[in-house]
Short mmCIF file of C-alpha atoms and ligand atoms in Angstrom, two decimals:
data_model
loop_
_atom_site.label_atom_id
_atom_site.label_comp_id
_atom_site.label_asym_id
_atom_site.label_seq_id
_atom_site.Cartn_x
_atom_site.Cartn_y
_atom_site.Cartn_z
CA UNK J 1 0.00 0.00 0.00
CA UNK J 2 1.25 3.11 -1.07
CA UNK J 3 1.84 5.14 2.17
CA UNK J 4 0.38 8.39 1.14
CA UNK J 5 -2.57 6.92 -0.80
CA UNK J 6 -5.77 7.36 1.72
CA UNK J 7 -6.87 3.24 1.50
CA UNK J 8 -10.54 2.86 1.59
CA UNK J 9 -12.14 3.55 5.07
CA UNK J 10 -14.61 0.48 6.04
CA UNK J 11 -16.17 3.28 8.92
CA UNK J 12 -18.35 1.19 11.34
CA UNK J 13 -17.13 -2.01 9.66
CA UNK J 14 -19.42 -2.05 7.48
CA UNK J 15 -19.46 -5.24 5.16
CA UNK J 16 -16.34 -6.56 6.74
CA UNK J 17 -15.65 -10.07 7.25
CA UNK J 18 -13.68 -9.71 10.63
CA UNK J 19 -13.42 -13.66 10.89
CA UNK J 20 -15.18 -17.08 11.30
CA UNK J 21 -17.75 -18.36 13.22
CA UNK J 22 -19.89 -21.42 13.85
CA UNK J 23 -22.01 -19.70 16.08
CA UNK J 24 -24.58 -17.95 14.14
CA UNK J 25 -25.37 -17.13 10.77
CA UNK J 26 -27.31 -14.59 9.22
CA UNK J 27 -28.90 -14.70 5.98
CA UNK J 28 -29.86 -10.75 5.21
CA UNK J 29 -31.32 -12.16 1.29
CA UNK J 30 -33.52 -14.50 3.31
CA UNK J 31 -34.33 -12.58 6.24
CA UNK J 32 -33.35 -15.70 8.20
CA UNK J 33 -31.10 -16.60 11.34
CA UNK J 34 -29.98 -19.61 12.37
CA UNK J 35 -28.01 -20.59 15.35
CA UNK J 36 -25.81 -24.18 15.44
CA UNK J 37 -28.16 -24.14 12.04
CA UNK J 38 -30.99 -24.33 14.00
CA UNK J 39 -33.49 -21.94 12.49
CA UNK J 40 -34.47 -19.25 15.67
CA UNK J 41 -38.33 -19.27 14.95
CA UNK J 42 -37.88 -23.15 15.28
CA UNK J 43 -35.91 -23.19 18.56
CA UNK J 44 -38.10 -20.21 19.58
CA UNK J 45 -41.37 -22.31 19.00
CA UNK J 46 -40.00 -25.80 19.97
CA UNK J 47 -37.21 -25.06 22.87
CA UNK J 48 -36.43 -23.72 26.29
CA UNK J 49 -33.98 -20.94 26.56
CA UNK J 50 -31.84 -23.38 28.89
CA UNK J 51 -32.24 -26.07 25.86
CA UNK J 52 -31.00 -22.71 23.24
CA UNK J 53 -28.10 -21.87 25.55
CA UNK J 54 -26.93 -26.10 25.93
CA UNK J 55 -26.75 -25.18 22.03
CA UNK J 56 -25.16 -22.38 21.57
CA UNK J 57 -22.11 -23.68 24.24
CA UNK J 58 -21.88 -27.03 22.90
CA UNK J 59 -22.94 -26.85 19.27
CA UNK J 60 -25.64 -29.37 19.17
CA UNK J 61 -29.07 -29.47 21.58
CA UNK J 62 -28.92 -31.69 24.58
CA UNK J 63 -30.82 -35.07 25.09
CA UNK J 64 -33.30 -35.20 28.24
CA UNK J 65 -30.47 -36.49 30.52
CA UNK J 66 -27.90 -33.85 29.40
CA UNK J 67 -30.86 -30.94 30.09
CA UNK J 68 -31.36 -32.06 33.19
CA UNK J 69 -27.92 -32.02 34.38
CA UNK J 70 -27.18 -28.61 32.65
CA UNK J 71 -30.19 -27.25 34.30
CA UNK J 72 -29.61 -28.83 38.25
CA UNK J 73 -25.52 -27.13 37.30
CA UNK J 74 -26.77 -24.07 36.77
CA UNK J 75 -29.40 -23.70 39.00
CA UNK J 76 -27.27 -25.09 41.74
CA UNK J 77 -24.73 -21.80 40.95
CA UNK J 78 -27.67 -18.97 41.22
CA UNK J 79 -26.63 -17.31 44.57
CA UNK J 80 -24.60 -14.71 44.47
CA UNK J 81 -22.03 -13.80 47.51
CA UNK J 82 -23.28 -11.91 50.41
CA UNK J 83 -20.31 -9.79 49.46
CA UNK J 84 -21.34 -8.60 46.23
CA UNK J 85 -25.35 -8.58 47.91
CA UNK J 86 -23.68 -5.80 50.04
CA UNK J 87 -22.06 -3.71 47.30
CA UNK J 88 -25.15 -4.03 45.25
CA UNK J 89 -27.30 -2.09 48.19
CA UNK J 90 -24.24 0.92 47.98
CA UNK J 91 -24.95 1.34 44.41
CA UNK J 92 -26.96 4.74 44.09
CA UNK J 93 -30.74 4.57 44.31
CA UNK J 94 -31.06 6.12 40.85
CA UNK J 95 -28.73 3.78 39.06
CA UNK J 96 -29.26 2.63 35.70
CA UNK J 97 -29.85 -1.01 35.94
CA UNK J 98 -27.28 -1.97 32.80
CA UNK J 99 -25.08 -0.11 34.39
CA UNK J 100 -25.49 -2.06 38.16
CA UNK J 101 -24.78 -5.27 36.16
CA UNK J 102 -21.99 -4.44 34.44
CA UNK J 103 -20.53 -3.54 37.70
CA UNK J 104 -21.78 -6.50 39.43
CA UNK J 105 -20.31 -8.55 36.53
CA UNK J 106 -17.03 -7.21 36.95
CA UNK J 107 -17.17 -7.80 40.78
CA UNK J 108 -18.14 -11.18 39.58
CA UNK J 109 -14.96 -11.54 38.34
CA UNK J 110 -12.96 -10.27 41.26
CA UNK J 111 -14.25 -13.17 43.21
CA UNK J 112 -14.44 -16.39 40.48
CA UNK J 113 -11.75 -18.66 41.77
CA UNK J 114 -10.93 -19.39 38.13
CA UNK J 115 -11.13 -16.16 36.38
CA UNK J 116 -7.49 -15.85 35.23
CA UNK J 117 -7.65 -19.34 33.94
CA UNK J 118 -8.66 -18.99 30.16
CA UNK J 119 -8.47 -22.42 29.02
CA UNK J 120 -11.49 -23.21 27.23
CA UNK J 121 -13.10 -25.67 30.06
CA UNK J 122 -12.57 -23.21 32.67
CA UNK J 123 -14.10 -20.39 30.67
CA UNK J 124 -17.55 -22.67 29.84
CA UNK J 125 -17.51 -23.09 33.54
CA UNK J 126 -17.64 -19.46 34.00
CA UNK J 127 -19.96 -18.53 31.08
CA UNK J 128 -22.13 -21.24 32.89
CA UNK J 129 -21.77 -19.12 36.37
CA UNK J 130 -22.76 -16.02 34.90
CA UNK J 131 -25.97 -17.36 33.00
CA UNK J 132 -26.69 -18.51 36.37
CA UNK J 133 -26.01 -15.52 38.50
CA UNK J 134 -26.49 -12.93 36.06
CA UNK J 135 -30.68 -12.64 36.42
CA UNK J 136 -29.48 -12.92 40.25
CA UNK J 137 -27.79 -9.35 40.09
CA UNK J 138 -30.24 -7.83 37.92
CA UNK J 139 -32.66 -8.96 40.53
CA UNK J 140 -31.58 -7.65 43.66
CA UNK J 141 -29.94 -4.42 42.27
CA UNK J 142 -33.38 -3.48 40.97
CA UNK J 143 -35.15 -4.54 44.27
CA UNK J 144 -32.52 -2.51 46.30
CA UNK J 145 -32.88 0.76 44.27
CA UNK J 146 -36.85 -0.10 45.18
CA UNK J 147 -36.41 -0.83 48.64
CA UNK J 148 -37.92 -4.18 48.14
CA UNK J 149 -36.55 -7.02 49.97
CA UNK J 150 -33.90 -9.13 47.87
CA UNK J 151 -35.74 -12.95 46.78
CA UNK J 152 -33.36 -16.07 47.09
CA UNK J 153 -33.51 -17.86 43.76
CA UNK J 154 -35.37 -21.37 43.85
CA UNK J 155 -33.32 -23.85 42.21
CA UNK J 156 -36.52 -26.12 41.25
CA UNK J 157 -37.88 -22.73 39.22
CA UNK J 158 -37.06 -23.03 35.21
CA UNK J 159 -34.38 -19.95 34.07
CA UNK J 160 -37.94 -17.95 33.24
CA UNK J 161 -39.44 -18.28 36.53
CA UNK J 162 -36.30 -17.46 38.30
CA UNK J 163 -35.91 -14.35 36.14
CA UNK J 164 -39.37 -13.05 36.89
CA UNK J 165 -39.35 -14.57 40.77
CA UNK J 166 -36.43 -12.50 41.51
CA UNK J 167 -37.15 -9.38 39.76
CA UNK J 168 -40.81 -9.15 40.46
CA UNK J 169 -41.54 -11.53 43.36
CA UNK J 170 -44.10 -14.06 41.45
CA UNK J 171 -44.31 -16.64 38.79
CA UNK J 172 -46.68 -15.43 36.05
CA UNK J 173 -48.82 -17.62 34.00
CA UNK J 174 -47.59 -20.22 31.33
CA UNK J 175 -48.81 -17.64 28.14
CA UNK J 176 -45.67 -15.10 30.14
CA UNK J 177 -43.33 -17.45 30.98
CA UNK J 178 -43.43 -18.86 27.45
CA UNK J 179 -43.12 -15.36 26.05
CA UNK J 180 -40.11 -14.32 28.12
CA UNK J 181 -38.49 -17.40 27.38
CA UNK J 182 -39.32 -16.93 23.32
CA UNK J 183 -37.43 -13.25 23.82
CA UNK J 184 -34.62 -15.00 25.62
CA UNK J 185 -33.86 -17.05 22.82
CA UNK J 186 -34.69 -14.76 19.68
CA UNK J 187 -31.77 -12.24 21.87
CA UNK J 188 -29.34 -14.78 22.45
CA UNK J 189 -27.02 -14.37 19.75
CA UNK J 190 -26.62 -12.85 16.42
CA UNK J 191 -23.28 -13.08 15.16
CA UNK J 192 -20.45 -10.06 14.81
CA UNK J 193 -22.99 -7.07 16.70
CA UNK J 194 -21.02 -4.55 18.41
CA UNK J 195 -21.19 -6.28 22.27
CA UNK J 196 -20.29 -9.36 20.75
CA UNK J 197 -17.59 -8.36 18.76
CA UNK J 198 -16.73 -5.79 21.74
CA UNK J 199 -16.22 -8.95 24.03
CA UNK J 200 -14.37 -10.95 21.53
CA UNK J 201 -12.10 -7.78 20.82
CA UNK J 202 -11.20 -8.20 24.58
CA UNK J 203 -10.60 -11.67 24.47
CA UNK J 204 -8.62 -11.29 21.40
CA UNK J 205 -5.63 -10.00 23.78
CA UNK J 206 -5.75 -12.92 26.59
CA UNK J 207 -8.08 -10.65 29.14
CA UNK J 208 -10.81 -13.34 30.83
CA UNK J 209 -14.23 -13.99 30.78
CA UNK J 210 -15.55 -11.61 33.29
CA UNK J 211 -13.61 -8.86 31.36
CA UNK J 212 -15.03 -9.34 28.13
CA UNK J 213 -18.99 -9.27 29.25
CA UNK J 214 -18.34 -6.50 31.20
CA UNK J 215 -17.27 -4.86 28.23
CA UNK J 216 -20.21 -6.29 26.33
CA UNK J 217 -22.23 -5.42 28.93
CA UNK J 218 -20.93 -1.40 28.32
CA UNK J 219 -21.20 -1.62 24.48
CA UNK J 220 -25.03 -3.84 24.61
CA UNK J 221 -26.03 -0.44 26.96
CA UNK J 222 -26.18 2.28 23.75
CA UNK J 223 -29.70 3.07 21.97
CA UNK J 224 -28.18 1.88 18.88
CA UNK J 225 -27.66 -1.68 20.00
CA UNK J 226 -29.36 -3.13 23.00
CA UNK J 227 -30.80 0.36 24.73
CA UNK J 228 -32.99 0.36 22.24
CA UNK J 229 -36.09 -2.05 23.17
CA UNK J 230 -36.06 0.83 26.35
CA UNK J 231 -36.08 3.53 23.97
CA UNK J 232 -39.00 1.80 21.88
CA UNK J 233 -40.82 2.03 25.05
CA UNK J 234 -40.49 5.49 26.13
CA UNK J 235 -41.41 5.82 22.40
CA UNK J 236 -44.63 4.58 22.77
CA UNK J 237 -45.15 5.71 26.12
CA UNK J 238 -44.81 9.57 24.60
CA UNK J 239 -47.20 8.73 21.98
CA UNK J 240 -49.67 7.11 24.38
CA UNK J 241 -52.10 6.63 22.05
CA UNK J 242 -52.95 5.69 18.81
CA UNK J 243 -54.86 8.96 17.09
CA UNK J 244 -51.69 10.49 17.63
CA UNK J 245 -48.86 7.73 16.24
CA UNK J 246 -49.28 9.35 12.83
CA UNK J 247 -48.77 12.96 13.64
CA UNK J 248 -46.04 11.69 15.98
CA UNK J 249 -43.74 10.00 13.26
CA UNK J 250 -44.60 12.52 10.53
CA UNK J 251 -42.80 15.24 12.91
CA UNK J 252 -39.77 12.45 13.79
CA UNK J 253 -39.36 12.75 9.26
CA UNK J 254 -39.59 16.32 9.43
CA UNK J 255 -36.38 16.86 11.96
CA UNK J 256 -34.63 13.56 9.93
CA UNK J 257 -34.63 12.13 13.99
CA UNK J 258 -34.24 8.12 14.25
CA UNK J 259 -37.46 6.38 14.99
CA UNK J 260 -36.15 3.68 17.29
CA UNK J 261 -36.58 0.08 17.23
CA UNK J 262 -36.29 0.65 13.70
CA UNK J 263 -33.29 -0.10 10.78
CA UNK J 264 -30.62 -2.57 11.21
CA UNK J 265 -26.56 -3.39 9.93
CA UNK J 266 -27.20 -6.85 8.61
CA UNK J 267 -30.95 -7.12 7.34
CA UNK J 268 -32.05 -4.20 5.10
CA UNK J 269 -35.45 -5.90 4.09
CA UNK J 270 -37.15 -7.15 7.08
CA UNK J 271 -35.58 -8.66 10.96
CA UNK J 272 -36.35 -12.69 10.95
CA UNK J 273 -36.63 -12.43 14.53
CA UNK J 274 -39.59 -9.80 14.71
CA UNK J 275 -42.51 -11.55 13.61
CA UNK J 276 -42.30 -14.59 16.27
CA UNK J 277 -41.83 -12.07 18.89
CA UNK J 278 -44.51 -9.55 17.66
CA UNK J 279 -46.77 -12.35 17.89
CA UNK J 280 -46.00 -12.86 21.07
CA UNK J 281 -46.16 -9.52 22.37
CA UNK J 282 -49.63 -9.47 20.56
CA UNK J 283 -50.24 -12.24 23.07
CA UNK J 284 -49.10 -10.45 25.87
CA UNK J 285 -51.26 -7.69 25.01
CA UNK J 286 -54.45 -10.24 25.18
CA UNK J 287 -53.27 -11.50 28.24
CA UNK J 288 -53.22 -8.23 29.94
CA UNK J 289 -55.78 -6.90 28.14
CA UNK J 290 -53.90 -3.71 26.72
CA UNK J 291 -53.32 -3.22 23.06
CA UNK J 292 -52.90 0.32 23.11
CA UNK J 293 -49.07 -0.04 22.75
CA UNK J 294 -49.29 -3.14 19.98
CA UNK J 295 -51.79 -0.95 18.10
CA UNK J 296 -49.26 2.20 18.75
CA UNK J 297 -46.40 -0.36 17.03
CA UNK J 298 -48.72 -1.51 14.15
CA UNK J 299 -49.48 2.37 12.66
CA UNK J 300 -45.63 3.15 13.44
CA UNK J 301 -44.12 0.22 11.06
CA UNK J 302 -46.78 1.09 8.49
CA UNK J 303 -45.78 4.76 8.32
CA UNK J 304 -41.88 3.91 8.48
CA UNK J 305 -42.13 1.10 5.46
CA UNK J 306 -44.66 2.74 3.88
CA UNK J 307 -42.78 6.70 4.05
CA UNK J 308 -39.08 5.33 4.46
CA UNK J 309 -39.07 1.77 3.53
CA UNK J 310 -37.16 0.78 7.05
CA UNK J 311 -38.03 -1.93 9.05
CA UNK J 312 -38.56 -2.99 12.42
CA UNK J 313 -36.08 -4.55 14.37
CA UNK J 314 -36.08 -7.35 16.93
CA UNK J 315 -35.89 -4.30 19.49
CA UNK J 316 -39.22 -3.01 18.03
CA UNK J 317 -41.68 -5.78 19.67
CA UNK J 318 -39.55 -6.61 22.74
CA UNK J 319 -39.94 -3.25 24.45
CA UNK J 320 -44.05 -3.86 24.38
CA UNK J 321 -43.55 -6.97 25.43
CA UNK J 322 -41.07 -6.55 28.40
CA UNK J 323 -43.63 -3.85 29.15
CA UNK J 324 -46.68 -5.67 29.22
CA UNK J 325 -45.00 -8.85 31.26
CA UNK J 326 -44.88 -5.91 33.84
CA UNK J 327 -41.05 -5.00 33.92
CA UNK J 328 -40.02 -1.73 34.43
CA UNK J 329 -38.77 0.36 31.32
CA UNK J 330 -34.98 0.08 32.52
CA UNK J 331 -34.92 -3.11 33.34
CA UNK J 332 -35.04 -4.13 29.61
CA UNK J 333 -32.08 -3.98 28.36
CA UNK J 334 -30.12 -5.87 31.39
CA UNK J 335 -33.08 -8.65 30.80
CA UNK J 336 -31.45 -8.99 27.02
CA UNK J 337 -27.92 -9.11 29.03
CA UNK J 338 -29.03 -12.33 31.08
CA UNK J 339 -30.25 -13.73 27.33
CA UNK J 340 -26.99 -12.46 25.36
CA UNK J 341 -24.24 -14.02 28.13
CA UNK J 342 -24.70 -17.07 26.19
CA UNK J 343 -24.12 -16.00 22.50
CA UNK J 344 -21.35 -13.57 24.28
CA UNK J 345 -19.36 -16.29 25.79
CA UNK J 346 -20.27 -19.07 23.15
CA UNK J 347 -18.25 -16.33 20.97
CA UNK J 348 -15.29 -15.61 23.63
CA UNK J 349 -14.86 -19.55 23.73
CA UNK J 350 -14.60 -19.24 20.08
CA UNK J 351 -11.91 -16.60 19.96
CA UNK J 352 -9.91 -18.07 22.32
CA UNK J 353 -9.97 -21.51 20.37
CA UNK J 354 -8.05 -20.26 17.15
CA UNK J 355 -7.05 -16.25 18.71
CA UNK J 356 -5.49 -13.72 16.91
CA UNK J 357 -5.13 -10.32 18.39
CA UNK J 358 -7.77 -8.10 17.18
CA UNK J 359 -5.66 -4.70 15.78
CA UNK J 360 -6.51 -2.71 13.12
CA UNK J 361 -5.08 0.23 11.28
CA UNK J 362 -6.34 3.63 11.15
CA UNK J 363 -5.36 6.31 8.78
CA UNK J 364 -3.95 9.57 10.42
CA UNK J 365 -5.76 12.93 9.77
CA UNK J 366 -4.05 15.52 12.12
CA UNK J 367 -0.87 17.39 11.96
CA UNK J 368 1.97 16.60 10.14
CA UNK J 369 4.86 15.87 12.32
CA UNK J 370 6.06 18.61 14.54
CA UNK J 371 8.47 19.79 16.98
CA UNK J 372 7.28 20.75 20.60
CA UNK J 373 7.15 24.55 21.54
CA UNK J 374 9.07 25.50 24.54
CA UNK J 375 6.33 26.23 27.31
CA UNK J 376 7.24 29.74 27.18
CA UNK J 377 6.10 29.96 23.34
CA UNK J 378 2.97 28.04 23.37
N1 LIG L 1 -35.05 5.89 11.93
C1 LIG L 1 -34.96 6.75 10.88
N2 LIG L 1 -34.09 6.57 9.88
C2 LIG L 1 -33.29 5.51 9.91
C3 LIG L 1 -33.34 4.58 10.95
C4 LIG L 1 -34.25 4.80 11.99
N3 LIG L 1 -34.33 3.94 13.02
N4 LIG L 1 -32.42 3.61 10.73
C5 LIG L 1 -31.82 3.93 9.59
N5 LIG L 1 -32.32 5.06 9.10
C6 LIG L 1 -31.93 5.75 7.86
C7 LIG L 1 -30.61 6.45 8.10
O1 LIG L 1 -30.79 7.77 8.57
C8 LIG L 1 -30.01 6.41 6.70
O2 LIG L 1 -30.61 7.43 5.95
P1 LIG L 1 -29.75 8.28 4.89
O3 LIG L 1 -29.26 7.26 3.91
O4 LIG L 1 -30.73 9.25 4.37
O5 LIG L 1 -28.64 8.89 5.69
C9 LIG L 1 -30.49 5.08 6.15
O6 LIG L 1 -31.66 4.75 6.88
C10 LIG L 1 -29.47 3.96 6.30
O7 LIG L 1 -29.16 3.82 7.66
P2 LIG L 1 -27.69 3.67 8.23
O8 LIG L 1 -27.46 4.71 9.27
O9 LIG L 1 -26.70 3.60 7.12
O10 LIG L 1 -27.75 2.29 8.90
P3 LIG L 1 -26.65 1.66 9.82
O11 LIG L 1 -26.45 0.29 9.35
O12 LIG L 1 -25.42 2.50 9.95
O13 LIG L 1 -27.35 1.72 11.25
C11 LIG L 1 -28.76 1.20 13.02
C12 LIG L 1 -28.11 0.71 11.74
C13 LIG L 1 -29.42 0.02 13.71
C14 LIG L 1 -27.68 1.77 13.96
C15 LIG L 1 -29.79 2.29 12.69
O14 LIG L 1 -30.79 1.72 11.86
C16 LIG L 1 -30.41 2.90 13.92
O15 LIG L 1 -29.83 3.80 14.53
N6 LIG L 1 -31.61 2.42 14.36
C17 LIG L 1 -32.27 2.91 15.53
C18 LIG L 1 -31.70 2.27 16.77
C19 LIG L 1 -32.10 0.83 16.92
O16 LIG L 1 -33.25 0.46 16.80
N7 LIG L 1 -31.10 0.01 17.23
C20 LIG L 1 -31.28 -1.43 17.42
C21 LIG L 1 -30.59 -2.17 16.35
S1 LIG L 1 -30.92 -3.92 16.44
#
């Protein structure tokens, strides 16, 4: 490369092939995802998240005997230390949640007896620990910024009752349960994102587990990745009703403002994940007996495909959903944290399997070369 030639500039990566994977694939012409080549809207309709996870770790879907021992391991590691209980009740009150469990992640890491070890069995073991203690956090840093009392997790419940048992002190009926557990799995994974390729950027240098979801943790956070099924809500929540969606998005065109929950890297034509979960938010809305935010979403996407030919994303029907299970807006995005810890560390264990540190070039724009002023002269 000639040295003064400016090469071309892939800014934001776009429609780079960074490296392999056997995680995940995404077909963009086909609108389709697979995982392990498992299709998602088949695992979504046909699996348990703890079933989806088994996969995305090992590569294939456990048998009855191996689900049941993956499911007593991890329920078996839910607690987390009284230690970290007691840091969790110094965080401030008024705390975003994602960022309580990234910091109760990395704390996570301070006390893992094998969290320098980065062989590949001692990082599944880990990966394994924070699936299992991860909904734990969320749980009881939410509860303490409430003032609610903290609930012990029940190793008989499933990984969806825990989740809502700890956050919001009851099991919900099968129709929720089965709903939360279809978001779990359409959010587990989806190949090179920026958290995911975030945490494998880490790992690319020999840091550990715990660092490299922590630093997913940071990147999933922003309202163009994961912060954006919150965003979808407050969305909705400032439109409040449907007379007033149109009006609403017609002003969002006028000041060219992003309409969130909406767009997307990969898929240009259409999400695959966002019509199983829109049906299931749908449901939600039956089950509660609300469709004021569904019907909200519905005259939204029309407008947007119809004005700017953009999509929704998987973001788009979460949010409602989250909402309507009866989770607080904030709580959202560290809910797709305790789902993405598996496709996270499914891809750190990949990394670290054939690793080559992650370093790219970038092509200087400032001053030419200079000397430095005396202090005097400056
Ligand atoms: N609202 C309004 N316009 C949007 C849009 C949105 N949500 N998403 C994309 N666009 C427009 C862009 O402004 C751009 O228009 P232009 O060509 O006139 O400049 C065009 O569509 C192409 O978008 P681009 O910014 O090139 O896409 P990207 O691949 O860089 O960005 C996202 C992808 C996801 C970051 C982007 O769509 C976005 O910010 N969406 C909202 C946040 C969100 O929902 N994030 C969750 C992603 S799963």
């Amino acid at each position: 490369m000639n040295e003064t030639t400016k090469p071309e500039i892939y800014k934001g990566l776009v429609g780079v092939y960074a490296d392999v994977s056997a995680v995940s694939k995404v077909m963009p012409e086909t609108n389709s995802l697979t995982y392990r080549g498992y299709a998602v809207q088949d695992l979504a309709e046909n699996c348990s998240f703890e079933e989806v996870s088994y996969l995305l770790w090992e590569g294939e879907l456990p048998n009855a005997q191996q689900l049941a021992a993956f499911k007593a391991e991890t329920a078996a590691e839910r607690e987390i230390s009284p230690a970290l209980h007691r840091v969790i009740r110094e965080f401030p009150k008024d705390a975003h949640p994602m960022d309580a469990i990234r910091t109760a992640v990395s704390f996570m890491g301070l006390e893992d007896p094998e969290t320098a070890d980065v062989s590949q069995p001692a990082q599944y073991r880990k990966a394994k620990r924070l699936f299992a203690k991860i909904p734990t956090a969320i749980a009881a840093a939410y509860r303490a910024s409430r003032g609610l009392p903290v609930v012990a997790p029940n190793p008989a419940h499933s990984f969806a009752e825990n989740a809502f048992n700890l956050i919001l002190g009851k099991v919900p009926q099968p129709e929720v349960l089965k709903a939360f557990d279809v978001s779990m799995i359409l959010y587990a994974e989806h190949t090179f994102n920026a958290s995911t390729y975030t945490a494998r950027l880490v790992t690319s240098s020999g840091a550990d587990m715990h660092g490299a979801i922590t630093a997913g943790i940071a990147s999933l956070k922003g309202p163009l990745h994961g912060g954006a099924n919150e965003a979808v809500m407050h969305t909705l929540k400032e439109i409040g009703d449907p007379k007033l969606a149109k009006e609403w998005i017609q002003s969002r065109f006028d000041h060219k403002a992003l309409v969130m929950g909406f767009g997307h890297r990969v898929y240009k034509t259409g999400d695959s994940r966002v019509p199983t979960m829109r049906k299931y938010a749908e449901k939600m809305a039956e089950v509660v007996g609300d469709k004021t935010w569904m019907e909200i979403s519905r005259i939204l996407a029309g407008e947007m495909l119809e004005k700017k030919n953009i999509h929704p994303n998987l973001d788009f029907p979460a949010g409602p959903a989250y909402y309507l299970m009866g989770f607080e807006i904030p709580l959202f995005t560290p809910i797709f944290v305790a789902s993405r810890i598996t496709g996270w560390s499914a891809h750190v264990i990949e990394q670290g399997a054939d690793n080559r540190l992650i370093r790219p070039l970038s092509w200087y724009t400032g001053p030419e070369q200079r000397p430095v002023p005396p202090l005097s002269a400056r």
